CSV table of C-alpha atoms in Angstrom, one decimal:
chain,number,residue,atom,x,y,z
T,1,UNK,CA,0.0,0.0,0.0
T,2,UNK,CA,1.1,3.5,-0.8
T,3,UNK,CA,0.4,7.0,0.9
T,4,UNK,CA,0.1,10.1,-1.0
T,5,UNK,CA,1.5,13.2,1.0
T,6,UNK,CA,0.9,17.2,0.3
T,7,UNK,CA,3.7,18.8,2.5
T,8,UNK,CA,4.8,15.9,4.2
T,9,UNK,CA,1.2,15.0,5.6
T,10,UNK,CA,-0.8,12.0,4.9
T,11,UNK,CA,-3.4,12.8,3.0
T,12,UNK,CA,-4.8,9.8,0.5
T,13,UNK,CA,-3.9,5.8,0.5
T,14,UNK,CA,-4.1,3.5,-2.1
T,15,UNK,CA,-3.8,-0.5,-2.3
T,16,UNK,CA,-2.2,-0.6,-5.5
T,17,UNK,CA,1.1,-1.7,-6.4
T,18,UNK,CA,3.7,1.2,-6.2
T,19,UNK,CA,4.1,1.6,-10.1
T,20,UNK,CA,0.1,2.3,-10.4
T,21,UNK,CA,-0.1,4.3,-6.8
T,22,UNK,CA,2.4,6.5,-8.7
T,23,UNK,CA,0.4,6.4,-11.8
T,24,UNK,CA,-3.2,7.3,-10.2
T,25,UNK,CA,-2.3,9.6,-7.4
T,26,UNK,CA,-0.2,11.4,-9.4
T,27,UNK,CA,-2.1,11.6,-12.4
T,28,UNK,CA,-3.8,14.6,-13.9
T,29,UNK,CA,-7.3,14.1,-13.1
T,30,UNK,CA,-5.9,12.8,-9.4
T,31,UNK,CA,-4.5,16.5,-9.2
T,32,UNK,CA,-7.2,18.6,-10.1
T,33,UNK,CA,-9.1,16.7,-7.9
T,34,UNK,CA,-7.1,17.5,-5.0
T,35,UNK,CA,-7.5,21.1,-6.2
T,36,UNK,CA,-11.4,20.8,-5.6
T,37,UNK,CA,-12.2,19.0,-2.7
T,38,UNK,CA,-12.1,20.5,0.2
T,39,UNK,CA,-10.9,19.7,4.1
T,40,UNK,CA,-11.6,22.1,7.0
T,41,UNK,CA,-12.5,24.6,4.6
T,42,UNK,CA,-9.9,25.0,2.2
T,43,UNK,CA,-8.6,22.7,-0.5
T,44,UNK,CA,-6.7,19.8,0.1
T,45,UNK,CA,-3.9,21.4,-2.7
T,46,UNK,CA,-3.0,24.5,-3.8
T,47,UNK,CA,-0.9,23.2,-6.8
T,48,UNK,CA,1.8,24.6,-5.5
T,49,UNK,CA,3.2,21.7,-2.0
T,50,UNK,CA,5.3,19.4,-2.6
T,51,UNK,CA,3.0,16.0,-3.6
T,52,UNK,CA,4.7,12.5,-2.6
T,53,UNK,CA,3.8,8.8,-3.1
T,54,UNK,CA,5.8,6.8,-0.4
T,55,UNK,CA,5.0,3.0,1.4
T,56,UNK,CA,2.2,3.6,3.6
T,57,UNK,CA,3.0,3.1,7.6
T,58,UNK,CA,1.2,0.6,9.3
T,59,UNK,CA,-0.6,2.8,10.9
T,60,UNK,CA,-2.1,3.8,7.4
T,61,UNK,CA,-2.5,0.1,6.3
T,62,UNK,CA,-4.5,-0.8,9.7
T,63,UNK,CA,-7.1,2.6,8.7
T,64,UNK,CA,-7.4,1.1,5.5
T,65,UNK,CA,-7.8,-2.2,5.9
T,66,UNK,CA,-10.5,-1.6,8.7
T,67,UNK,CA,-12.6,0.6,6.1
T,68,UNK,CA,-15.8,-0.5,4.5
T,69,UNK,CA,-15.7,-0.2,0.8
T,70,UNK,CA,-19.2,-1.4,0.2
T,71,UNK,CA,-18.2,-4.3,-1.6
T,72,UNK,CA,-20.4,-5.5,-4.0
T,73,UNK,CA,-20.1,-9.5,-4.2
T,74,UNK,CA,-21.3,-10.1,-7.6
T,75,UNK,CA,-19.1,-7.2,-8.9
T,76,UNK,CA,-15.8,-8.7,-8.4
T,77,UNK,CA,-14.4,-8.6,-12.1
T,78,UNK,CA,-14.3,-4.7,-11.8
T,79,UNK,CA,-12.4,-4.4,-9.0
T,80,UNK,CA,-9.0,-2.4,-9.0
T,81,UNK,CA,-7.4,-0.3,-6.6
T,82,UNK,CA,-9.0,1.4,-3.6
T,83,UNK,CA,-8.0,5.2,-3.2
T,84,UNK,CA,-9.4,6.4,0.3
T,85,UNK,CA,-8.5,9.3,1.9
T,86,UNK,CA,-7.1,9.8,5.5
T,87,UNK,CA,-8.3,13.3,6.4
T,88,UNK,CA,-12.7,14.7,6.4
T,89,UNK,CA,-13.1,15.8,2.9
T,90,UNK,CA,-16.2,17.4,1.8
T,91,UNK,CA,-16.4,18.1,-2.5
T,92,UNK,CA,-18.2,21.6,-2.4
T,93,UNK,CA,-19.6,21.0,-5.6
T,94,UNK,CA,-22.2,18.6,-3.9
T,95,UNK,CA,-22.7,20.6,-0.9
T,96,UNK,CA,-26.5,21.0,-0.1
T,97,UNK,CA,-28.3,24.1,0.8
């Protein structure tokens, strides 16, 4: 498992092997994402911090691996890697009124 850090904290975790951690939590779309959604107010990136894919701490794998992904049995040929995130994120896009 792989951690992604902005400025040294611990922000997102994946289960995929390092070369496709790198791949999707680096990636474009991955990046813009973090631009968007939103913890404690403000957005989890600014585009500007340093971004980081390292081995996640065991710490990190025991959070992850104690999450419910709401698996869906019969929908196990589409499964790939799990991103989840390790700080309250909010999308303000889908904020209700």
């Amino acid at each position: 498992m792989f951690t992604l850090t902005i400025s040294d904290k611990p922000v997102a975790i994946t289960n995929a092997d390092e070369d496709e951690a790198r791949e999707l939590l680096m990636s474009e779309d991955f990046k813009d994402d973090l631009k968007v959604l939103e913890s404690d107010g403000a957005p989890l990136w600014d585009g500007f911090a340093t971004l980081n894919v390292r081995a996640a701490t065991e710490e990190e794998k025991n959070e992850f691996e104690s999450a419910d992904f709401d698996e869906d049995e019969d929908d196990e040929e589409d499964e790939g890697p799990y991103i989840m995130f390790l700080v309250d994120v909010t999308d303000p896009d889908e904020v209700e009124e």
